[in-house]
């Protein structure tokens, strides 16, 4: 693998996670220069990964999720596999898994066992519902967490029933929260010299993402309801039809409301009875939206966008994914990163959504996701295993 540099280049991570949440967490480290060794079940060994996101299900997704990693096939259910893992742990900074909570303990690779080998190790776990409790052994899946975490109850149009969000948000957010926890543990280790066990779950990550909707219940004892494309607490904020498409508008508060009315050529709406404050406009939501919507249908999306931005009103067009990537601002920020793939040729993947002044994200090439076990021989050789031993391990599906 190409020698990459970055702010996390000094760290080595063992990635035993599967599907999406764990790999999402570790992709951040890989993009920031850390050495990531992806531990995969060897061909012929029971329990191979046939889940969504695997190589055979969606190659585009797999490449986007597992770039910049190395792959080591390893059967941790065998004595030799466990010995290889212990060798790797002695040199690692982080170990991450997202198995069901009991699996790591049955395998003998829980945080106590691995941190006994390397006390500096940060052990990270992502589960569906937590490491303990009545649902701890339930299998975790994104849409299940969206439902149990309250998100589906506030998504979609009023009266149409629960609606899943169009991205695996519980998976993604649990991965990002886990990455933050790992970063914090690595920083704390610089003071104490010791690692620790960090945990999150799809359920708690999803609940945390409810944010102000959760606060409505916890503080005001108000149960949030679905409000479709509109904001539940401020009007007019949402999607409006134009002459040739749609536009998103966020006229939050009195100042934005006045600017919107003036840009629409209808300053009299500010004085309309029932339109004078956010609470009043929420109470008269349908009337406000009807008045604003009638005016917006007289011009096209681009013209309204230019007018409203000039007036200082937050707004924007609504893109399909292809049009989004073609937007000049999206092209300017460079979030789509080029990558050369030996089979697919020149492709693009979604880059890391953060910038560092000393480590530009486009400074070096991205490495495509590894083929299964592509670095197995090299990694084992670095640990002292000879060619004959490696062949023996491979024949017994240890690697």
CSV table of C-alpha atoms in Angstrom, one decimal:
chain,number,residue,atom,x,y,z
A,1,UNK,CA,0.0,0.0,0.0
A,2,UNK,CA,1.2,3.5,-0.8
A,3,UNK,CA,2.9,5.3,2.1
A,4,UNK,CA,0.3,7.9,3.0
A,5,UNK,CA,0.7,10.7,5.4
A,6,UNK,CA,-1.9,12.4,7.6
A,7,UNK,CA,-2.6,13.6,11.1
A,8,UNK,CA,-3.3,10.0,12.3
A,9,UNK,CA,-0.5,8.3,10.5
A,10,UNK,CA,1.1,7.1,13.7
A,11,UNK,CA,-1.8,4.9,14.6
A,12,UNK,CA,-2.6,1.3,13.7
A,13,UNK,CA,-6.2,0.0,13.8
A,14,UNK,CA,-7.5,-3.5,13.7
A,15,UNK,CA,-11.0,-3.5,12.1
A,16,UNK,CA,-13.0,-6.5,13.0
A,17,UNK,CA,-16.3,-4.7,12.3
A,18,UNK,CA,-18.8,-5.6,9.5
A,19,UNK,CA,-21.5,-4.1,7.3
A,20,UNK,CA,-21.6,-0.3,7.9
A,21,UNK,CA,-21.4,1.3,11.4
A,22,UNK,CA,-17.9,0.1,12.3
A,23,UNK,CA,-16.4,0.5,8.9
A,24,UNK,CA,-17.8,4.0,8.8
A,25,UNK,CA,-16.0,4.9,12.0
A,26,UNK,CA,-12.7,3.5,10.8
A,27,UNK,CA,-12.9,5.0,7.3
A,28,UNK,CA,-12.3,8.4,9.0
A,29,UNK,CA,-9.0,7.0,10.5
A,30,UNK,CA,-8.0,5.5,7.2
A,31,UNK,CA,-8.6,8.7,5.3
A,32,UNK,CA,-6.5,10.6,7.9
A,33,UNK,CA,-3.5,8.4,7.4
A,34,UNK,CA,-3.9,5.6,10.0
A,35,UNK,CA,-2.9,2.1,9.1
A,36,UNK,CA,-6.1,0.1,9.1
A,37,UNK,CA,-6.0,-3.7,8.9
A,38,UNK,CA,-9.4,-5.1,8.0
A,39,UNK,CA,-9.9,-8.5,9.6
A,40,UNK,CA,-12.1,-10.8,7.4
A,41,UNK,CA,-13.3,-14.3,7.7
A,42,UNK,CA,-11.3,-16.6,5.3
A,43,UNK,CA,-12.9,-18.3,2.3
A,44,UNK,CA,-14.1,-21.7,3.3
A,45,UNK,CA,-14.5,-20.8,7.0
A,46,UNK,CA,-18.0,-20.6,8.5
A,47,UNK,CA,-19.6,-17.2,9.1
A,48,UNK,CA,-18.4,-15.3,6.0
A,49,UNK,CA,-19.8,-11.8,5.4
A,50,UNK,CA,-22.7,-12.0,3.0
A,51,UNK,CA,-24.5,-8.9,4.3
A,52,UNK,CA,-25.4,-5.7,2.5
A,53,UNK,CA,-22.3,-3.7,1.8
A,54,UNK,CA,-20.2,-6.8,0.9
A,55,UNK,CA,-18.1,-7.0,-2.2
A,56,UNK,CA,-20.7,-9.0,-4.1
A,57,UNK,CA,-23.7,-7.0,-3.2
A,58,UNK,CA,-22.7,-3.4,-4.1
A,59,UNK,CA,-19.2,-2.9,-5.3
A,60,UNK,CA,-19.6,0.9,-5.5
A,61,UNK,CA,-20.7,1.0,-1.8
A,62,UNK,CA,-17.8,-1.4,-0.8
A,63,UNK,CA,-15.2,0.8,-2.5
A,64,UNK,CA,-16.5,3.9,-0.9
A,65,UNK,CA,-16.6,2.4,2.5
A,66,UNK,CA,-13.3,0.4,2.6
A,67,UNK,CA,-10.8,2.5,0.7
A,68,UNK,CA,-7.3,3.0,2.2
A,69,UNK,CA,-7.4,-0.3,4.2
A,70,UNK,CA,-5.4,-3.5,4.2
A,71,UNK,CA,-7.1,-6.9,4.3
A,72,UNK,CA,-6.1,-9.8,6.4
A,73,UNK,CA,-8.1,-13.0,6.4
A,74,UNK,CA,-8.2,-14.5,9.9
A,75,UNK,CA,-10.3,-17.2,11.6
A,76,UNK,CA,-10.4,-16.1,15.3
A,77,UNK,CA,-12.2,-19.3,16.2
A,78,UNK,CA,-8.9,-21.3,15.8
A,79,UNK,CA,-5.9,-21.3,18.2
A,80,UNK,CA,-3.6,-20.1,15.5
A,81,UNK,CA,-5.9,-17.4,14.5
A,82,UNK,CA,-6.1,-16.2,18.1
A,83,UNK,CA,-2.3,-16.2,18.3
A,84,UNK,CA,-2.0,-14.1,15.2
A,85,UNK,CA,-4.6,-11.7,16.6
A,86,UNK,CA,-2.6,-11.4,19.9
A,87,UNK,CA,0.5,-10.6,17.9
A,88,UNK,CA,-1.3,-7.9,16.0
A,89,UNK,CA,-2.8,-6.5,19.2
A,90,UNK,CA,0.6,-6.0,20.7
A,91,UNK,CA,1.4,-3.5,17.9
A,92,UNK,CA,-2.1,-1.9,17.6
A,93,UNK,CA,-3.6,1.3,19.0
A,94,UNK,CA,-7.3,0.4,18.3
A,95,UNK,CA,-9.4,-2.7,18.0
A,96,UNK,CA,-13.0,-2.2,16.8
A,97,UNK,CA,-15.9,-4.7,16.5
A,98,UNK,CA,-19.6,-4.6,16.1
A,99,UNK,CA,-20.6,-8.1,16.8
A,100,UNK,CA,-23.5,-9.0,19.1
A,101,UNK,CA,-22.3,-8.3,22.7
A,102,UNK,CA,-21.7,-11.9,23.7
A,103,UNK,CA,-19.7,-12.9,20.7
A,104,UNK,CA,-16.4,-11.3,21.7
A,105,UNK,CA,-16.5,-12.9,25.1
A,106,UNK,CA,-17.2,-16.3,23.6
A,107,UNK,CA,-14.3,-15.9,21.3
A,108,UNK,CA,-12.0,-14.8,24.1
A,109,UNK,CA,-11.3,-11.4,22.4
A,110,UNK,CA,-13.1,-9.1,24.7
A,111,UNK,CA,-11.7,-5.8,26.0
A,112,UNK,CA,-10.3,-7.5,29.2
A,113,UNK,CA,-8.4,-10.2,27.2
A,114,UNK,CA,-7.0,-7.9,24.5
A,115,UNK,CA,-6.1,-5.0,26.9
A,116,UNK,CA,-4.3,-7.6,29.1
A,117,UNK,CA,-2.0,-8.1,26.1
A,118,UNK,CA,-1.7,-4.4,25.4
A,119,UNK,CA,-2.9,-2.0,28.1
A,120,UNK,CA,-2.6,1.0,25.7
A,121,UNK,CA,-5.2,-0.5,23.4
A,122,UNK,CA,-8.4,1.4,22.8
A,123,UNK,CA,-11.1,-1.2,22.4
A,124,UNK,CA,-14.2,0.1,20.5
A,125,UNK,CA,-17.6,-1.6,20.3
A,126,UNK,CA,-20.7,-0.8,18.4
A,127,UNK,CA,-23.9,-2.7,19.1
A,128,UNK,CA,-27.5,-2.5,18.1
A,129,UNK,CA,-28.9,-1.7,21.5
A,130,UNK,CA,-26.1,-1.6,24.0
A,131,UNK,CA,-23.7,-4.1,25.6
A,132,UNK,CA,-26.2,-5.0,28.4
A,133,UNK,CA,-29.9,-4.8,29.1
A,134,UNK,CA,-33.1,-6.6,27.9
A,135,UNK,CA,-32.4,-6.0,24.2
A,136,UNK,CA,-28.6,-6.5,24.2
A,137,UNK,CA,-28.7,-9.7,22.2
A,138,UNK,CA,-31.1,-8.4,19.6
A,139,UNK,CA,-29.6,-8.2,16.1
A,140,UNK,CA,-29.0,-4.5,15.2
A,141,UNK,CA,-30.1,-3.1,11.9
A,142,UNK,CA,-30.4,0.5,10.8
A,143,UNK,CA,-34.1,0.7,10.0
A,144,UNK,CA,-35.0,-1.0,13.3
A,145,UNK,CA,-33.0,1.6,15.2
A,146,UNK,CA,-34.7,4.4,13.2
A,147,UNK,CA,-38.1,3.0,14.3
A,148,UNK,CA,-37.2,2.4,18.0
A,149,UNK,CA,-35.1,5.6,18.2
A,150,UNK,CA,-38.1,7.7,17.4
A,151,UNK,CA,-36.9,9.0,14.1
A,152,UNK,CA,-39.6,7.4,11.9
A,153,UNK,CA,-42.4,8.9,14.0
A,154,UNK,CA,-41.3,12.4,13.1
A,155,UNK,CA,-40.4,11.7,9.4
A,156,UNK,CA,-42.8,11.9,6.5
A,157,UNK,CA,-46.1,13.8,6.0
A,158,UNK,CA,-48.6,14.1,8.9
A,159,UNK,CA,-51.2,11.3,8.9
A,160,UNK,CA,-49.2,9.0,6.5
A,161,UNK,CA,-47.6,6.8,9.2
A,162,UNK,CA,-43.9,6.2,10.0
A,163,UNK,CA,-41.3,6.8,7.3
A,164,UNK,CA,-37.7,5.6,7.1
A,165,UNK,CA,-35.1,8.2,6.3
A,166,UNK,CA,-33.5,7.6,2.9
A,167,UNK,CA,-30.0,7.0,4.2
A,168,UNK,CA,-28.8,4.5,6.9
A,169,UNK,CA,-28.6,7.3,9.5
A,170,UNK,CA,-28.4,5.2,12.6
A,171,UNK,CA,-25.5,3.2,11.1
A,172,UNK,CA,-23.7,6.3,10.0
A,173,UNK,CA,-24.1,8.3,13.1
A,174,UNK,CA,-23.2,5.4,15.4
A,175,UNK,CA,-20.0,5.1,13.3
A,176,UNK,CA,-19.2,8.8,13.6
A,177,UNK,CA,-19.9,8.9,17.4
A,178,UNK,CA,-17.7,5.8,17.8
A,179,UNK,CA,-14.9,7.6,15.9
A,180,UNK,CA,-15.2,10.6,18.2
A,181,UNK,CA,-15.1,8.3,21.2
A,182,UNK,CA,-11.9,6.6,19.9
A,183,UNK,CA,-10.3,9.9,19.2
A,184,UNK,CA,-11.1,11.0,22.8
A,185,UNK,CA,-9.7,7.8,24.3
A,186,UNK,CA,-6.5,8.2,22.2
A,187,UNK,CA,-6.1,11.8,23.5
A,188,UNK,CA,-6.8,10.6,27.1
A,189,UNK,CA,-4.2,7.9,26.7
A,190,UNK,CA,-1.5,10.5,26.1
A,191,UNK,CA,-2.1,11.6,29.7
A,192,UNK,CA,-2.7,8.3,31.4
A,193,UNK,CA,-0.7,5.9,29.2
A,194,UNK,CA,-3.7,3.5,29.2
A,195,UNK,CA,-6.4,2.7,26.7
A,196,UNK,CA,-10.0,1.9,27.6
A,197,UNK,CA,-13.2,0.4,26.3
A,198,UNK,CA,-15.5,2.8,24.4
A,199,UNK,CA,-19.0,1.9,23.3
A,200,UNK,CA,-21.9,3.2,21.4
A,201,UNK,CA,-25.0,1.6,19.8
A,202,UNK,CA,-27.3,2.3,16.9
A,203,UNK,CA,-30.2,3.0,19.3
A,204,UNK,CA,-28.4,5.6,21.4
A,205,UNK,CA,-26.8,7.2,18.4
A,206,UNK,CA,-30.3,7.5,16.8
A,207,UNK,CA,-31.8,9.0,19.9
A,208,UNK,CA,-29.0,11.5,20.2
A,209,UNK,CA,-29.7,12.6,16.6
A,210,UNK,CA,-33.3,13.5,17.5
A,211,UNK,CA,-31.8,16.6,19.2
A,212,UNK,CA,-34.5,19.3,19.6
A,213,UNK,CA,-37.2,16.8,18.9
A,214,UNK,CA,-36.1,14.7,21.9
A,215,UNK,CA,-35.8,17.9,24.0
A,216,UNK,CA,-39.5,18.7,23.3
A,217,UNK,CA,-40.4,15.6,25.2
A,218,UNK,CA,-37.7,15.5,27.9
A,219,UNK,CA,-38.2,19.2,28.9
A,220,UNK,CA,-41.7,20.3,27.6
A,221,UNK,CA,-43.4,16.8,27.7
A,222,UNK,CA,-44.6,17.4,24.2
A,223,UNK,CA,-44.6,14.5,21.8
A,224,UNK,CA,-43.2,15.6,18.5
A,225,UNK,CA,-45.2,14.8,15.4
A,226,UNK,CA,-44.3,14.3,11.7
A,227,UNK,CA,-44.3,17.5,9.8
A,228,UNK,CA,-43.2,16.4,6.3
A,229,UNK,CA,-40.9,18.9,4.6
A,230,UNK,CA,-41.8,21.7,7.0
A,231,UNK,CA,-40.1,22.7,10.2
A,232,UNK,CA,-42.2,22.0,13.3
A,233,UNK,CA,-41.3,25.2,15.1
A,234,UNK,CA,-40.9,27.9,12.5
A,235,UNK,CA,-43.0,28.9,9.4
A,236,UNK,CA,-42.5,29.3,6.5
A,237,UNK,CA,-39.6,26.8,6.4
A,238,UNK,CA,-39.8,23.9,4.0
A,239,UNK,CA,-40.3,22.9,0.3
A,240,UNK,CA,-42.3,25.1,-2.1
A,241,UNK,CA,-43.2,24.6,-5.7
A,242,UNK,CA,-42.0,27.1,-8.2
A,243,UNK,CA,-43.0,27.6,-11.9
A,244,UNK,CA,-40.5,24.9,-13.0
A,245,UNK,CA,-39.6,22.8,-9.9
A,246,UNK,CA,-39.1,23.2,-6.2
A,247,UNK,CA,-37.2,25.3,-3.7
A,248,UNK,CA,-36.2,25.0,-0.1
A,249,UNK,CA,-36.7,28.0,2.1
A,250,UNK,CA,-35.8,28.6,5.7
A,251,UNK,CA,-37.3,31.9,6.8
A,252,UNK,CA,-36.6,31.6,10.5
A,253,UNK,CA,-37.6,34.4,12.8
A,254,UNK,CA,-39.0,37.9,12.2
A,255,UNK,CA,-36.0,39.3,10.3
A,256,UNK,CA,-36.0,36.5,7.8
A,257,UNK,CA,-39.8,36.6,7.5
A,258,UNK,CA,-39.7,40.3,6.6
A,259,UNK,CA,-36.9,39.8,4.1
A,260,UNK,CA,-38.9,37.0,2.5
A,261,UNK,CA,-42.0,39.1,2.1
A,262,UNK,CA,-40.1,42.0,0.6
A,263,UNK,CA,-38.3,39.7,-1.9
A,264,UNK,CA,-41.6,38.1,-2.8
A,265,UNK,CA,-42.9,41.6,-3.6
A,266,UNK,CA,-45.5,41.3,-0.8
A,267,UNK,CA,-44.4,43.3,2.2
A,268,UNK,CA,-48.0,43.6,3.3
A,269,UNK,CA,-47.9,39.9,4.4
A,270,UNK,CA,-45.8,41.0,7.5
A,271,UNK,CA,-48.9,42.9,8.8
A,272,UNK,CA,-51.4,40.1,7.9
A,273,UNK,CA,-53.4,39.1,11.0
A,274,UNK,CA,-52.0,35.8,12.4
A,275,UNK,CA,-48.7,36.3,10.5
A,276,UNK,CA,-46.9,38.5,13.0
A,277,UNK,CA,-44.7,36.1,14.9
A,278,UNK,CA,-43.3,32.6,14.7
A,279,UNK,CA,-45.8,31.2,17.1
A,280,UNK,CA,-48.7,32.8,15.2
A,281,UNK,CA,-47.4,31.6,11.9
A,282,UNK,CA,-47.1,28.1,13.3
A,283,UNK,CA,-50.7,28.3,14.4
A,284,UNK,CA,-51.7,29.5,11.0
A,285,UNK,CA,-49.3,27.3,9.1
A,286,UNK,CA,-51.6,26.5,6.2
A,287,UNK,CA,-52.6,30.1,5.5
A,288,UNK,CA,-49.0,31.3,5.6
A,289,UNK,CA,-47.8,28.5,3.3
A,290,UNK,CA,-50.6,29.1,0.9
A,291,UNK,CA,-49.9,32.8,0.6
A,292,UNK,CA,-46.1,32.3,0.1
A,293,UNK,CA,-46.7,29.3,-2.2
A,294,UNK,CA,-48.9,31.3,-4.5
A,295,UNK,CA,-46.3,33.9,-5.0
A,296,UNK,CA,-43.4,31.4,-5.5
A,297,UNK,CA,-45.3,29.6,-8.3
A,298,UNK,CA,-45.0,32.8,-10.5
A,299,UNK,CA,-41.2,32.4,-11.2
A,300,UNK,CA,-38.7,29.6,-11.7
A,301,UNK,CA,-36.4,28.0,-9.1
A,302,UNK,CA,-33.2,29.7,-10.2
A,303,UNK,CA,-34.7,33.1,-10.4
A,304,UNK,CA,-36.2,32.8,-6.9
A,305,UNK,CA,-32.9,31.4,-5.5
A,306,UNK,CA,-31.0,34.4,-6.8
A,307,UNK,CA,-33.6,36.8,-5.5
A,308,UNK,CA,-33.9,35.3,-2.0
A,309,UNK,CA,-30.1,34.9,-1.6
A,310,UNK,CA,-29.7,38.5,-2.6
A,311,UNK,CA,-32.2,39.5,0.1
A,312,UNK,CA,-30.4,37.4,2.7
A,313,UNK,CA,-33.1,34.6,3.0
A,314,UNK,CA,-31.6,31.1,3.3
A,315,UNK,CA,-32.8,29.0,0.4
A,316,UNK,CA,-31.6,26.5,-2.3
A,317,UNK,CA,-32.6,24.2,-5.1
A,318,UNK,CA,-33.5,20.6,-4.5
A,319,UNK,CA,-31.2,18.3,-6.4
A,320,UNK,CA,-31.1,14.7,-7.5
A,321,UNK,CA,-27.8,13.1,-6.6
A,322,UNK,CA,-26.4,13.5,-10.1
A,323,UNK,CA,-27.3,17.2,-10.3
A,324,UNK,CA,-25.9,17.7,-6.8
A,325,UNK,CA,-22.5,16.4,-7.8
A,326,UNK,CA,-22.6,18.7,-10.9
A,327,UNK,CA,-23.3,21.8,-8.8
A,328,UNK,CA,-20.4,24.4,-9.1
A,329,UNK,CA,-20.0,24.7,-5.3
A,330,UNK,CA,-19.9,21.0,-4.8
A,331,UNK,CA,-17.3,20.7,-7.5
A,332,UNK,CA,-15.4,23.6,-5.9
A,333,UNK,CA,-15.2,22.0,-2.4
A,334,UNK,CA,-13.9,18.8,-3.9
A,335,UNK,CA,-15.9,16.3,-1.9
A,336,UNK,CA,-15.9,13.8,-4.8
A,337,UNK,CA,-12.4,12.3,-4.8
A,338,UNK,CA,-10.8,10.6,-7.8
A,339,UNK,CA,-9.5,7.1,-7.3
A,340,UNK,CA,-7.8,4.7,-9.7
A,341,UNK,CA,-9.2,1.1,-9.4
A,342,UNK,CA,-7.4,-1.8,-11.2
A,343,UNK,CA,-10.7,-3.2,-12.5
A,344,UNK,CA,-13.1,-0.3,-12.5
A,345,UNK,CA,-10.6,2.2,-13.9
A,346,UNK,CA,-10.9,5.9,-13.0
A,347,UNK,CA,-13.8,6.4,-10.5
A,348,UNK,CA,-14.8,8.8,-7.7
A,349,UNK,CA,-15.7,8.2,-4.1
A,350,UNK,CA,-17.1,10.6,-1.4
A,351,UNK,CA,-14.2,12.2,0.3
A,352,UNK,CA,-13.7,13.1,4.0
A,353,UNK,CA,-15.9,16.1,4.8
A,354,UNK,CA,-13.3,18.0,6.7
A,355,UNK,CA,-10.3,20.1,5.8
A,356,UNK,CA,-6.8,20.4,7.4
A,357,UNK,CA,-4.5,23.3,6.5
A,358,UNK,CA,-1.4,21.1,6.8
A,359,UNK,CA,-3.0,17.9,5.4
A,360,UNK,CA,-5.1,18.7,2.3
A,361,UNK,CA,-7.4,15.8,1.6
A,362,UNK,CA,-6.4,15.8,-2.1
A,363,UNK,CA,-2.6,15.7,-1.2
A,364,UNK,CA,-2.2,12.0,-2.0
A,365,UNK,CA,-4.0,9.3,-3.9
A,366,UNK,CA,-6.8,7.1,-2.4
A,367,UNK,CA,-6.2,3.4,-2.3
A,368,UNK,CA,-9.1,1.2,-3.6
A,369,UNK,CA,-10.7,-1.2,-1.2
A,370,UNK,CA,-8.5,-4.3,-0.9
A,371,UNK,CA,-9.5,-7.6,-2.3
A,372,UNK,CA,-10.2,-10.2,0.4
A,373,UNK,CA,-6.9,-11.2,2.1
A,374,UNK,CA,-4.8,-9.1,-0.3
A,375,UNK,CA,-2.2,-8.3,2.4
A,376,UNK,CA,-2.5,-11.5,4.4
A,377,UNK,CA,0.9,-12.9,3.3
A,378,UNK,CA,2.7,-9.6,3.8
A,379,UNK,CA,1.2,-9.0,7.3
A,380,UNK,CA,1.9,-12.5,8.5
A,381,UNK,CA,5.5,-12.3,7.2
A,382,UNK,CA,6.0,-9.1,9.1
A,383,UNK,CA,4.9,-11.0,12.2
A,384,UNK,CA,7.5,-13.7,11.6
A,385,UNK,CA,5.5,-16.4,9.9
A,386,UNK,CA,7.3,-18.2,7.1
A,387,UNK,CA,5.9,-19.2,3.7
A,388,UNK,CA,5.5,-22.8,4.7
A,389,UNK,CA,3.6,-21.9,7.9
A,390,UNK,CA,1.4,-19.5,5.9
A,391,UNK,CA,0.5,-22.2,3.4
A,392,UNK,CA,-0.4,-24.5,6.2
A,393,UNK,CA,-2.6,-21.9,7.8
A,394,UNK,CA,-4.3,-21.2,4.5
A,395,UNK,CA,-5.0,-24.9,3.9
A,396,UNK,CA,-6.7,-25.1,7.2
A,397,UNK,CA,-8.8,-21.9,6.6
A,398,UNK,CA,-7.1,-20.1,9.5
A,399,UNK,CA,-6.2,-17.3,7.1
